[in-house]
PDB file of C-alpha atoms in Angstrom:
ATOM      1  CA  UNK A 599      50.131  -4.401 -72.818  1.00 46.00           C
ATOM      2  CA  UNK A 600      47.167  -2.334 -73.551  1.00 45.00           C
ATOM      3  CA  UNK A 601      45.169  -0.314 -70.873  1.00 45.00           C
ATOM      4  CA  UNK A 602      42.128  -2.339 -71.631  1.00 47.00           C
ATOM      5  CA  UNK A 603      44.116  -5.503 -70.750  1.00 45.00           C
ATOM      6  CA  UNK A 604      45.150  -3.881 -67.545  1.00 45.00           C
ATOM      7  CA  UNK A 605      41.606  -3.206 -66.669  1.00 41.00           C
ATOM      8  CA  UNK A 606      40.605  -6.525 -67.445  1.00 42.00           C
ATOM      9  CA  UNK A 607      43.162  -8.229 -65.310  1.00 45.00           C
ATOM     10  CA  UNK A 608      42.281  -5.964 -62.417  1.00 44.00           C
ATOM     11  CA  UNK A 609      38.719  -7.019 -62.440  1.00 43.00           C
ATOM     12  CA  UNK A 610      39.517 -10.678 -62.416  1.00 45.00           C
ATOM     13  CA  UNK A 611      39.426 -12.137 -58.854  1.00 45.00           C
ATOM     14  CA  UNK A 612      42.596 -13.364 -57.292  1.00 46.00           C
ATOM     15  CA  UNK A 613      43.129 -17.014 -56.621  1.00 46.00           C
ATOM     16  CA  UNK A 614      41.819 -18.128 -53.335  1.00 43.00           C
ATOM     17  CA  UNK A 615      39.102 -15.632 -52.941  1.00 45.00           C
ATOM     18  CA  UNK A 616      36.687 -16.642 -55.757  1.00 43.00           C
ATOM     19  CA  UNK A 617      34.095 -17.638 -52.998  1.00 45.00           C
ATOM     20  CA  UNK A 618      33.964 -14.090 -51.426  1.00 43.00           C
ATOM     21  CA  UNK A 619      32.532 -12.026 -54.393  1.00 48.00           C
ATOM     22  CA  UNK A 620      29.164 -14.147 -54.687  1.00 50.00           C
ATOM     23  CA  UNK A 621      28.498 -13.830 -50.994  1.00 48.00           C
ATOM     24  CA  UNK A 622      28.735  -9.986 -51.073  1.00 51.00           C
ATOM     25  CA  UNK A 623      25.306  -8.443 -51.167  1.00 50.00           C
ATOM     26  CA  UNK A 624      24.948  -5.706 -53.641  1.00 52.00           C
ATOM     27  CA  UNK A 625      24.262  -2.802 -51.451  1.00 51.00           C
ATOM     28  CA  UNK A 626      25.010   0.995 -51.518  1.00 50.00           C
ATOM     29  CA  UNK A 627      27.151   0.756 -48.600  1.00 51.00           C
ATOM     30  CA  UNK A 628      28.864  -2.665 -48.287  1.00 47.00           C
ATOM     31  CA  UNK A 629      30.822  -1.766 -45.362  1.00 45.00           C
ATOM     32  CA  UNK A 630      27.921  -1.836 -42.960  1.00 47.00           C
ATOM     33  CA  UNK A 631      26.052  -4.650 -44.618  1.00 47.00           C
ATOM     34  CA  UNK A 632      25.208  -7.807 -42.611  1.00 45.00           C
ATOM     35  CA  UNK A 633      24.123 -11.137 -44.311  1.00 47.00           C
ATOM     36  CA  UNK A 634      23.081 -13.995 -42.234  1.00 47.00           C
ATOM     37  CA  UNK A 635      24.884 -12.601 -39.199  1.00 47.00           C
ATOM     38  CA  UNK A 636      28.213 -12.559 -41.129  1.00 47.00           C
ATOM     39  CA  UNK A 637      30.865  -9.879 -40.602  1.00 48.00           C
ATOM     40  CA  UNK A 638      30.923  -7.028 -43.201  1.00 49.00           C
ATOM     41  CA  UNK A 639      32.712  -7.328 -46.496  1.00 47.00           C
ATOM     42  CA  UNK A 640      35.660  -5.488 -45.243  1.00 49.00           C
ATOM     43  CA  UNK A 641      36.313  -8.275 -42.570  1.00 45.00           C
ATOM     44  CA  UNK A 642      39.554 -10.291 -42.799  1.00 46.00           C
ATOM     45  CA  UNK A 643      39.508 -13.502 -44.678  1.00 47.00           C
ATOM     46  CA  UNK A 644      39.891 -15.650 -41.648  1.00 46.00           C
ATOM     47  CA  UNK A 645      36.711 -14.275 -40.326  1.00 44.00           C
ATOM     48  CA  UNK A 646      34.726 -14.652 -43.587  1.00 45.00           C
ATOM     49  CA  UNK A 647      36.046 -18.209 -44.074  1.00 45.00           C
ATOM     50  CA  UNK A 648      34.371 -19.508 -40.822  1.00 46.00           C
ATOM     51  CA  UNK A 649      31.016 -20.867 -41.618  1.00 46.00           C
ATOM     52  CA  UNK A 650      28.167 -19.323 -39.686  1.00 43.00           C
ATOM     53  CA  UNK A 651      26.300 -21.855 -37.586  1.00 43.00           C
ATOM     54  CA  UNK A 652      23.027 -21.594 -35.900  1.00 41.00           C
ATOM     55  CA  UNK A 653      24.537 -20.973 -32.499  1.00 42.00           C
ATOM     56  CA  UNK A 654      26.565 -17.981 -34.161  1.00 45.00           C
ATOM     57  CA  UNK A 655      23.802 -16.142 -35.760  1.00 44.00           C
ATOM     58  CA  UNK A 656      23.516 -12.665 -34.241  1.00 46.00           C
ATOM     59  CA  UNK A 657      21.924  -9.426 -35.631  1.00 49.00           C
ATOM     60  CA  UNK A 658      25.107  -7.404 -34.323  1.00 47.00           C
ATOM     61  CA  UNK A 659      28.081  -7.631 -32.101  1.00 48.00           C
ATOM     62  CA  UNK A 660      28.651  -4.699 -29.872  1.00 45.00           C
ATOM     63  CA  UNK A 661      28.251  -0.945 -30.339  1.00 45.00           C
ATOM     64  CA  UNK A 662      30.301   1.233 -27.960  1.00 45.00           C
ATOM     65  CA  UNK A 663      31.017  -1.808 -25.872  1.00 46.00           C
ATOM     66  CA  UNK A 664      27.308  -2.641 -25.236  1.00 46.00           C
ATOM     67  CA  UNK A 665      26.419  -6.180 -26.356  1.00 47.00           C
ATOM     68  CA  UNK A 666      23.022  -6.262 -28.331  1.00 45.00           C
ATOM     69  CA  UNK A 667      20.389  -8.871 -27.693  1.00 45.00           C
ATOM     70  CA  UNK A 668      20.109 -11.935 -29.590  1.00 46.00           C
ATOM     71  CA  UNK A 669      17.147 -12.869 -31.820  1.00 44.00           C
ATOM     72  CA  UNK A 670      16.095 -15.533 -29.158  1.00 44.00           C
ATOM     73  CA  UNK A 671      16.250 -12.937 -26.321  1.00 42.00           C
ATOM     74  CA  UNK A 672      14.395 -10.437 -28.184  1.00 39.00           C
ATOM     75  CA  UNK A 673      11.643 -12.912 -29.149  1.00 41.00           C
ATOM     76  CA  UNK A 674      11.234 -14.114 -25.548  1.00 45.00           C
ATOM     77  CA  UNK A 675      11.336 -10.769 -23.876  1.00 44.00           C
ATOM     78  CA  UNK A 676       7.894  -9.268 -23.151  1.00 45.00           C
ATOM     79  CA  UNK A 677       6.826  -6.230 -25.163  1.00 45.00           C
ATOM     80  CA  UNK A 678       6.565  -2.780 -23.739  1.00 45.00           C
ATOM     81  CA  UNK A 679       3.591  -2.171 -21.621  1.00 45.00           C
ATOM     82  CA  UNK A 680       3.047  -5.790 -20.685  1.00 45.00           C
ATOM     83  CA  UNK A 681       4.204  -5.299 -16.965  1.00 46.00           C
ATOM     84  CA  UNK A 682       0.510  -5.086 -15.891  1.00 47.00           C
ATOM     85  CA  UNK A 683      -0.166  -8.537 -17.440  1.00 45.00           C
ATOM     86  CA  UNK A 684       2.693  -9.981 -15.754  1.00 58.00           C
ATOM     87  CA  UNK A 685       2.040  -8.493 -12.354  1.00 70.00           C
ATOM     88  CA  UNK A 686       2.756 -10.614  -9.352  1.00 82.00           C
ATOM     89  CA  UNK A 687      -0.394 -12.377  -8.359  1.00 87.00           C
ATOM     90  CA  UNK A 688      -0.058 -11.490  -4.780  1.00 84.00           C
ATOM     91  CA  UNK A 689       0.044  -7.796  -5.657  1.00 88.00           C
ATOM     92  CA  UNK A 690      -3.131  -8.247  -7.628  1.00 91.00           C
ATOM     93  CA  UNK A 691      -5.060 -10.050  -4.744  1.00 93.00           C
ATOM     94  CA  UNK A 692      -3.750  -7.232  -2.491  1.00 93.00           C
ATOM     95  CA  UNK A 693      -5.177  -4.520  -4.667  1.00 94.00           C
ATOM     96  CA  UNK A 694      -8.536  -6.124  -5.023  1.00 95.00           C
ATOM     97  CA  UNK A 695      -8.810  -6.657  -1.121  1.00 96.00           C
ATOM     98  CA  UNK A 696      -7.521  -3.143  -0.565  1.00 96.00           C
ATOM     99  CA  UNK A 697     -10.337  -1.704  -2.660  1.00 96.00           C
ATOM    100  CA  UNK A 698     -12.903  -4.039  -0.922  1.00 97.00           C
ATOM    101  CA  UNK A 699     -11.605  -2.737   2.438  1.00 97.00           C
ATOM    102  CA  UNK A 700     -12.051   0.868   1.459  1.00 97.00           C
ATOM    103  CA  UNK A 701     -15.597   0.183   0.166  1.00 97.00           C
ATOM    104  CA  UNK A 702     -16.411  -1.652   3.408  1.00 97.00           C
ATOM    105  CA  UNK A 703     -15.093   1.279   5.506  1.00 97.00           C
ATOM    106  CA  UNK A 704     -16.928   3.926   3.643  1.00 97.00           C
ATOM    107  CA  UNK A 705     -20.247   1.925   3.592  1.00 98.00           C
ATOM    108  CA  UNK A 706     -19.816   1.608   7.433  1.00 97.00           C
ATOM    109  CA  UNK A 707     -19.468   5.396   7.865  1.00 98.00           C
ATOM    110  CA  UNK A 708     -22.525   6.064   5.617  1.00 97.00           C
ATOM    111  CA  UNK A 709     -24.602   3.655   7.534  1.00 97.00           C
ATOM    112  CA  UNK A 710     -23.829   4.960  10.889  1.00 97.00           C
ATOM    113  CA  UNK A 711     -24.646   8.470   9.733  1.00 97.00           C
ATOM    114  CA  UNK A 712     -27.845   7.026   8.424  1.00 97.00           C
ATOM    115  CA  UNK A 713     -28.585   5.144  11.518  1.00 96.00           C
ATOM    116  CA  UNK A 714     -28.212   8.282  13.858  1.00 95.00           C
ATOM    117  CA  UNK A 715     -29.937  10.550  11.448  1.00 95.00           C
ATOM    118  CA  UNK A 716     -33.097   8.465  10.748  1.00 94.00           C
ATOM    119  CA  UNK A 717     -33.560   6.862  14.131  1.00 94.00           C
ATOM    120  CA  UNK A 718     -31.967   9.013  16.763  1.00 93.00           C
ATOM    121  CA  UNK A 719     -32.575  12.556  15.949  1.00 92.00           C
ATOM    122  CA  UNK A 720     -29.295  13.624  14.127  1.00 93.00           C
ATOM    123  CA  UNK A 721     -26.835  15.669  15.678  1.00 94.00           C
ATOM    124  CA  UNK A 722     -26.884  18.510  18.192  1.00 92.00           C
ATOM    125  CA  UNK A 723     -24.768  20.389  20.855  1.00 91.00           C
ATOM    126  CA  UNK A 724     -24.669  20.660  24.532  1.00 91.00           C
ATOM    127  CA  UNK A 725     -28.195  22.127  24.640  1.00 91.00           C
ATOM    128  CA  UNK A 726     -29.506  18.749  23.712  1.00 93.00           C
ATOM    129  CA  UNK A 727     -27.239  16.128  25.664  1.00 91.00           C
ATOM    130  CA  UNK A 728     -29.197  13.188  24.312  1.00 90.00           C
ATOM    131  CA  UNK A 729     -28.660  13.885  20.712  1.00 94.00           C
ATOM    132  CA  UNK A 730     -25.246  15.277  21.264  1.00 94.00           C
ATOM    133  CA  UNK A 731     -24.226  11.633  22.149  1.00 95.00           C
ATOM    134  CA  UNK A 732     -24.715  10.678  18.479  1.00 95.00           C
ATOM    135  CA  UNK A 733     -21.367  12.473  17.644  1.00 96.00           C
ATOM    136  CA  UNK A 734     -19.670   9.782  19.590  1.00 96.00           C
ATOM    137  CA  UNK A 735     -20.574   6.694  17.382  1.00 96.00           C
ATOM    138  CA  UNK A 736     -20.174   8.935  14.287  1.00 97.00           C
ATOM    139  CA  UNK A 737     -16.650  10.347  15.091  1.00 97.00           C
ATOM    140  CA  UNK A 738     -15.534   6.985  16.667  1.00 97.00           C
ATOM    141  CA  UNK A 739     -16.370   5.257  13.511  1.00 97.00           C
ATOM    142  CA  UNK A 740     -14.515   7.689  11.248  1.00 97.00           C
ATOM    143  CA  UNK A 741     -11.555   8.291  13.525  1.00 96.00           C
ATOM    144  CA  UNK A 742     -11.017   5.371  15.577  1.00 95.00           C
ATOM    145  CA  UNK A 743     -11.866   2.605  13.091  1.00 97.00           C
ATOM    146  CA  UNK A 744     -11.681   3.751   9.576  1.00 97.00           C
ATOM    147  CA  UNK A 745      -8.745   6.422   9.878  1.00 97.00           C
ATOM    148  CA  UNK A 746      -6.938   3.979  12.330  1.00 97.00           C
ATOM    149  CA  UNK A 747      -7.183   1.093   9.979  1.00 96.00           C
ATOM    150  CA  UNK A 748      -5.895   3.115   6.935  1.00 96.00           C
ATOM    151  CA  UNK A 749      -3.118   4.380   8.963  1.00 95.00           C
ATOM    152  CA  UNK A 750      -2.030   0.853   9.499  1.00 95.00           C
ATOM    153  CA  UNK A 751      -2.354   0.051   5.846  1.00 95.00           C
ATOM    154  CA  UNK A 752      -0.622   3.179   4.428  1.00 94.00           C
ATOM    155  CA  UNK A 753       2.905   1.495   3.855  1.00 92.00           C
ATOM    156  CA  UNK A 754       1.222  -1.321   1.962  1.00 92.00           C
ATOM    157  CA  UNK A 755      -1.380   0.643   0.089  1.00 92.00           C
ATOM    158  CA  UNK A 756       1.021   3.205  -1.269  1.00 92.00           C
ATOM    159  CA  UNK A 757       4.143   0.916  -1.723  1.00 87.00           C
ATOM    160  CA  UNK A 758       5.894   2.900  -4.423  1.00 88.00           C
ATOM    161  CA  UNK A 759       5.812   6.048  -2.391  1.00 89.00           C
ATOM    162  CA  UNK A 760       9.044   7.153  -0.564  1.00 89.00           C
ATOM    163  CA  UNK A 761       9.318   5.803   3.022  1.00 88.00           C
ATOM    164  CA  UNK A 762       9.716   9.167   4.609  1.00 88.00           C
ATOM    165  CA  UNK A 763       6.627  10.471   2.846  1.00 92.00           C
ATOM    166  CA  UNK A 764       4.761   7.588   4.204  1.00 92.00           C
ATOM    167  CA  UNK A 765       6.039   8.070   7.758  1.00 91.00           C
ATOM    168  CA  UNK A 766       4.682  11.787   7.752  1.00 93.00           C
ATOM    169  CA  UNK A 767       1.231  10.405   6.172  1.00 94.00           C
ATOM    170  CA  UNK A 768       1.125   7.730   8.793  1.00 94.00           C
ATOM    171  CA  UNK A 769       1.625  10.216  11.653  1.00 94.00           C
ATOM    172  CA  UNK A 770      -0.828  12.770  10.051  1.00 95.00           C
ATOM    173  CA  UNK A 771      -3.734  10.047   9.759  1.00 96.00           C
ATOM    174  CA  UNK A 772      -2.951   9.160  13.322  1.00 95.00           C
ATOM    175  CA  UNK A 773      -3.248  12.604  14.537  1.00 95.00           C
ATOM    176  CA  UNK A 774      -6.686  13.182  12.726  1.00 96.00           C
ATOM    177  CA  UNK A 775      -7.902   9.914  14.213  1.00 96.00           C
ATOM    178  CA  UNK A 776      -6.727  11.131  17.607  1.00 96.00           C
ATOM    179  CA  UNK A 777      -8.446  14.462  17.302  1.00 96.00           C
ATOM    180  CA  UNK A 778     -11.854  12.981  16.293  1.00 97.00           C
ATOM    181  CA  UNK A 779     -11.550  10.311  19.239  1.00 96.00           C
ATOM    182  CA  UNK A 780     -11.049  13.195  21.889  1.00 96.00           C
ATOM    183  CA  UNK A 781     -14.296  14.983  20.416  1.00 96.00           C
ATOM    184  CA  UNK A 782     -16.171  11.768  20.564  1.00 96.00           C
ATOM    185  CA  UNK A 783     -15.016  11.079  24.298  1.00 96.00           C
ATOM    186  CA  UNK A 784     -16.101  14.763  25.090  1.00 95.00           C
ATOM    187  CA  UNK A 785     -19.539  14.339  23.615  1.00 95.00           C
ATOM    188  CA  UNK A 786     -20.217  11.014  25.409  1.00 95.00           C
ATOM    189  CA  UNK A 787     -18.965  12.499  28.759  1.00 95.00           C
ATOM    190  CA  UNK A 788     -21.390  15.709  28.102  1.00 94.00           C
ATOM    191  CA  UNK A 789     -24.375  13.469  27.257  1.00 94.00           C
ATOM    192  CA  UNK A 790     -23.966  11.755  30.600  1.00 94.00           C
ATOM    193  CA  UNK A 791     -23.035  14.637  32.930  1.00 94.00           C
ATOM    194  CA  UNK A 792     -25.501  17.095  31.436  1.00 93.00           C
ATOM    195  CA  UNK A 793     -28.430  14.689  31.446  1.00 91.00           C
ATOM    196  CA  UNK A 794     -31.186  15.316  33.920  1.00 90.00           C
ATOM    197  CA  UNK A 795     -30.551  13.209  36.132  1.00 92.00           C
ATOM    198  CA  UNK A 796     -26.829  12.644  35.370  1.00 93.00           C
ATOM    199  CA  UNK A 797     -25.930   9.143  33.885  1.00 92.00           C
ATOM    200  CA  UNK A 798     -22.886   7.552  35.554  1.00 93.00           C
ATOM    201  CA  UNK A 799     -19.698   7.404  33.678  1.00 94.00           C
ATOM    202  CA  UNK A 800     -17.238   4.535  33.051  1.00 94.00           C
ATOM    203  CA  UNK A 801     -19.350   1.673  34.596  1.00 94.00           C
ATOM    204  CA  UNK A 802     -19.815  -0.549  31.265  1.00 94.00           C
ATOM    205  CA  UNK A 803     -17.343  -3.052  29.769  1.00 95.00           C
ATOM    206  CA  UNK A 804     -17.710  -1.090  26.624  1.00 96.00           C
ATOM    207  CA  UNK A 805     -16.340   2.109  28.429  1.00 95.00           C
ATOM    208  CA  UNK A 806     -13.503   0.135  30.051  1.00 96.00           C
ATOM    209  CA  UNK A 807     -12.199  -1.322  26.628  1.00 96.00           C
ATOM    210  CA  UNK A 808     -12.870   1.657  24.658  1.00 96.00           C
ATOM    211  CA  UNK A 809     -10.844   3.916  27.022  1.00 96.00           C
ATOM    212  CA  UNK A 810      -8.232   1.181  27.269  1.00 96.00           C
ATOM    213  CA  UNK A 811      -7.812   1.396  23.394  1.00 96.00           C
ATOM    214  CA  UNK A 812      -7.670   5.042  23.480  1.00 96.00           C
ATOM    215  CA  UNK A 813      -4.819   5.008  25.994  1.00 96.00           C
ATOM    216  CA  UNK A 814      -2.953   2.438  23.960  1.00 96.00           C
ATOM    217  CA  UNK A 815      -3.487   4.329  20.775  1.00 95.00           C
ATOM    218  CA  UNK A 816      -2.140   7.467  22.400  1.00 95.00           C
ATOM    219  CA  UNK A 817       0.968   5.860  23.914  1.00 94.00           C
ATOM    220  CA  UNK A 818       1.658   4.185  20.368  1.00 92.00           C
ATOM    221  CA  UNK A 819       1.463   7.647  18.847  1.00 93.00           C
ATOM    222  CA  UNK A 820       3.975   9.086  21.275  1.00 93.00           C
ATOM    223  CA  UNK A 821       6.256   6.167  21.123  1.00 91.00           C
ATOM    224  CA  UNK A 822       6.113   6.023  17.338  1.00 91.00           C
ATOM    225  CA  UNK A 823       7.018   9.695  17.001  1.00 90.00           C
ATOM    226  CA  UNK A 824       9.962   9.577  19.335  1.00 90.00           C
ATOM    227  CA  UNK A 825      11.282   6.282  17.521  1.00 89.00           C
ATOM    228  CA  UNK A 826      10.749   6.848  13.899  1.00 88.00           C
ATOM    229  CA  UNK A 827      10.317  10.613  13.355  1.00 87.00           C
ATOM    230  CA  UNK A 828      12.289  12.608  15.915  1.00 84.00           C
ATOM    231  CA  UNK A 829      15.988  12.617  15.006  1.00 82.00           C
ATOM    232  CA  UNK A 830      18.757  11.386  17.374  1.00 79.00           C
ATOM    233  CA  UNK A 831      17.514   7.849  18.125  1.00 81.00           C
ATOM    234  CA  UNK A 832      20.071   5.145  16.881  1.00 84.00           C
ATOM    235  CA  UNK A 833      19.127   2.884  14.092  1.00 86.00           C
ATOM    236  CA  UNK A 834      19.415  -0.379  16.257  1.00 88.00           C
ATOM    237  CA  UNK A 835      16.881   0.997  18.735  1.00 87.00           C
ATOM    238  CA  UNK A 836      14.353   1.770  15.968  1.00 88.00           C
ATOM    239  CA  UNK A 837      14.866  -1.688  14.816  1.00 90.00           C
ATOM    240  CA  UNK A 838      14.221  -3.149  18.167  1.00 90.00           C
ATOM    241  CA  UNK A 839      11.071  -1.015  18.648  1.00 91.00           C
ATOM    242  CA  UNK A 840       9.430  -1.886  15.246  1.00 92.00           C
ATOM    243  CA  UNK A 841       8.014  -5.300  16.431  1.00 92.00           C
ATOM    244  CA  UNK A 842       6.513  -3.774  19.409  1.00 93.00           C
ATOM    245  CA  UNK A 843       5.240  -0.859  17.457  1.00 93.00           C
ATOM    246  CA  UNK A 844       3.525  -3.080  14.919  1.00 93.00           C
ATOM    247  CA  UNK A 845       2.032  -5.486  17.531  1.00 95.00           C
ATOM    248  CA  UNK A 846       0.500  -2.838  19.839  1.00 95.00           C
ATOM    249  CA  UNK A 847      -0.663  -0.991  16.794  1.00 95.00           C
ATOM    250  CA  UNK A 848      -2.617  -4.001  15.803  1.00 96.00           C
ATOM    251  CA  UNK A 849      -3.770  -4.860  19.215  1.00 96.00           C
ATOM    252  CA  UNK A 850      -5.105  -1.202  19.895  1.00 96.00           C
ATOM    253  CA  UNK A 851      -7.074  -1.496  16.625  1.00 97.00           C
ATOM    254  CA  UNK A 852      -8.568  -4.888  17.348  1.00 97.00           C
ATOM    255  CA  UNK A 853      -9.528  -3.499  20.836  1.00 97.00           C
ATOM    256  CA  UNK A 854     -11.155  -0.487  19.154  1.00 97.00           C
ATOM    257  CA  UNK A 855     -13.209  -2.818  16.907  1.00 97.00           C
ATOM    258  CA  UNK A 856     -14.265  -4.956  20.022  1.00 97.00           C
ATOM    259  CA  UNK A 857     -15.413  -1.808  21.999  1.00 97.00           C
ATOM    260  CA  UNK A 858     -17.267  -0.466  19.042  1.00 97.00           C
ATOM    261  CA  UNK A 859     -19.178  -3.801  18.752  1.00 97.00           C
ATOM    262  CA  UNK A 860     -20.177  -3.482  22.563  1.00 97.00           C
ATOM    263  CA  UNK A 861     -21.045   0.110  22.181  1.00 96.00           C
ATOM    264  CA  UNK A 862     -23.375  -0.259  19.155  1.00 96.00           C
ATOM    265  CA  UNK A 863     -25.041  -3.263  20.934  1.00 95.00           C
ATOM    266  CA  UNK A 864     -25.364  -1.345  24.153  1.00 94.00           C
ATOM    267  CA  UNK A 865     -26.965   1.834  22.220  1.00 94.00           C
ATOM    268  CA  UNK A 866     -29.367  -0.512  20.557  1.00 95.00           C
ATOM    269  CA  UNK A 867     -30.518  -2.268  23.584  1.00 94.00           C
ATOM    270  CA  UNK A 868     -30.934   1.087  25.657  1.00 92.00           C
ATOM    271  CA  UNK A 869     -32.418   3.275  22.792  1.00 93.00           C
ATOM    272  CA  UNK A 870     -34.444   1.007  20.661  1.00 94.00           C
ATOM    273  CA  UNK A 871     -37.580   0.678  22.742  1.00 90.00           C
ATOM    274  CA  UNK A 872     -40.737   1.120  20.397  1.00 88.00           C
ATOM    275  CA  UNK A 873     -40.692  -1.348  18.930  1.00 92.00           C
ATOM    276  CA  UNK A 874     -38.395  -3.292  21.024  1.00 92.00           C
ATOM    277  CA  UNK A 875     -34.844  -4.233  19.642  1.00 94.00           C
ATOM    278  CA  UNK A 876     -35.713  -7.952  20.201  1.00 92.00           C
ATOM    279  CA  UNK A 877     -38.453  -7.621  17.481  1.00 94.00           C
ATOM    280  CA  UNK A 878     -35.691  -6.613  14.846  1.00 93.00           C
ATOM    281  CA  UNK A 879     -36.991  -3.291  13.688  1.00 95.00           C
ATOM    282  CA  UNK A 880     -35.239  -1.391  11.073  1.00 95.00           C
ATOM    283  CA  UNK A 881     -33.043   0.539  13.507  1.00 95.00           C
ATOM    284  CA  UNK A 882     -32.068  -2.916  15.054  1.00 95.00           C
ATOM    285  CA  UNK A 883     -31.406  -4.584  11.687  1.00 96.00           C
ATOM    286  CA  UNK A 884     -29.277  -1.440  10.714  1.00 97.00           C
ATOM    287  CA  UNK A 885     -27.216  -1.626  13.982  1.00 96.00           C
ATOM    288  CA  UNK A 886     -26.497  -5.267  13.364  1.00 97.00           C
ATOM    289  CA  UNK A 887     -25.506  -4.630   9.801  1.00 97.00           C
ATOM    290  CA  UNK A 888     -23.165  -2.002  11.070  1.00 97.00           C
ATOM    291  CA  UNK A 889     -21.630  -4.388  13.624  1.00 97.00           C
ATOM    292  CA  UNK A 890     -20.937  -6.999  10.917  1.00 98.00           C
ATOM    293  CA  UNK A 891     -19.163  -4.406   8.702  1.00 98.00           C
ATOM    294  CA  UNK A 892     -17.124  -3.423  11.816  1.00 98.00           C
ATOM    295  CA  UNK A 893     -15.918  -7.074  11.995  1.00 98.00           C
ATOM    296  CA  UNK A 894     -15.362  -7.454   8.163  1.00 98.00           C
ATOM    297  CA  UNK A 895     -13.471  -4.240   7.911  1.00 98.00           C
ATOM    298  CA  UNK A 896     -11.243  -5.130  11.007  1.00 97.00           C
ATOM    299  CA  UNK A 897     -10.498  -8.631   9.633  1.00 97.00           C
ATOM    300  CA  UNK A 898      -9.595  -7.236   6.361  1.00 97.00           C
ATOM    301  CA  UNK A 899      -7.173  -4.693   7.852  1.00 97.00           C
ATOM    302  CA  UNK A 900      -5.467  -7.288   9.945  1.00 97.00           C
ATOM    303  CA  UNK A 901      -4.988  -9.636   7.105  1.00 97.00           C
ATOM    304  CA  UNK A 902      -3.763  -7.124   4.728  1.00 96.00           C
ATOM    305  CA  UNK A 903      -1.210  -5.832   7.366  1.00 95.00           C
ATOM    306  CA  UNK A 904       0.102  -9.249   8.393  1.00 95.00           C
ATOM    307  CA  UNK A 905       0.223 -11.381   5.158  1.00 94.00           C
ATOM    308  CA  UNK A 906       3.975 -11.701   4.319  1.00 92.00           C
ATOM    309  CA  UNK A 907       3.450 -11.773   0.540  1.00 91.00           C
ATOM    310  CA  UNK A 908       1.819  -8.251   0.689  1.00 91.00           C
ATOM    311  CA  UNK A 909       4.686  -6.557   2.514  1.00 90.00           C
ATOM    312  CA  UNK A 910       6.091  -3.532   0.926  1.00 87.00           C
ATOM    313  CA  UNK A 911       9.574  -4.000  -0.658  1.00 84.00           C
ATOM    314  CA  UNK A 912      12.168  -1.216  -0.344  1.00 82.00           C
ATOM    315  CA  UNK A 913      12.633   1.264  -3.140  1.00 78.00           C
ATOM    316  CA  UNK A 914      16.067   2.900  -4.183  1.00 75.00           C
ATOM    317  CA  UNK A 915      15.001   6.211  -2.381  1.00 67.00           C
ATOM    318  CA  UNK A 916      14.714   4.226   0.838  1.00 66.00           C
ATOM    319  CA  UNK A 917      18.049   2.655   0.485  1.00 59.00           C
ATOM    320  CA  UNK A 918      19.741   6.066  -0.046  1.00 53.00           C
ATOM    321  CA  UNK A 919      17.931   7.597   2.844  1.00 49.00           C
ATOM    322  CA  UNK A 920      18.877   4.740   5.105  1.00 49.00           C
ATOM    323  CA  UNK A 921      22.576   5.102   3.968  1.00 51.00           C
ATOM    324  CA  UNK A 922      22.529   8.692   4.706  1.00 47.00           C
ATOM    325  CA  UNK A 923      20.900   8.384   8.099  1.00 46.00           C
ATOM    326  CA  UNK A 924      23.680   5.581   9.069  1.00 43.00           C
ATOM    327  CA  UNK A 925      26.504   7.915   7.776  1.00 42.00           C
ATOM    328  CA  UNK A 926      25.169  10.786   9.948  1.00 41.00           C
ATOM    329  CA  UNK A 927      25.208   8.818  13.141  1.00 39.00           C
TER     330      UNK A 927
END
């Protein structure tokens, strides 16, 4: 037999595999070609003989033991960058209300500064006790209302930050609020004691509730520092103290709002004389607007801090920190 005949016979397809050659795509590298989800050409006859159904169609099998996604899953999965559009509606509501709370608090501070600056002579030291009093409403608004409220919301407002960092920030904001509160208390006592004649101290309901709120705030700070920042306390005691810490923190904040409302009303009645407060002069209207902002700010803080759907979810760093703390005990 001639060589040409040998070549011709070698190119003829073997019996039983005549259906394989038309299905092979003409590609430079047929060993990695995939057609309609079928195995490569080098696959065994038993694999290629099985017809591919709609349920068996996949772009690939596995690579290094990792199963690739099916076309259906790829089509239904959200594209990269669509996390914001699929954000939890509760989290969207929280962000809107949180921004509104901050705007309300900052507006409240600006209006208090405007109120004492335009209608009560601004700020002064001990040489002018009557004007020195104006530090009291300003620092109480900044420290005992705005900073106090933000220290309560710190865990939910910055939910992606590590819990240890939030604890330190929470304690730091409380310390700033405490310092401003102490200065505010000193100025009000100076304005009474240095007046001529002196004005009695601690006789009004505003002073009673205000001092009670400061005491609760101070005890809360000490108890929270010992329970959640100082080392050595067992985890079960911290868990037991957490509900009390949350309750008295909110109770002290609500008490601060109530005493602030009484204080600004008392100041308006005593200080707005010409024209009288009852005629609603600009100073009186501004005092009422500030009081309304106190209520709105307090209501927003309490709502954001108590709504279950806004609760901060633990992040992996928190779990690792908790496990490490439990292992050390």
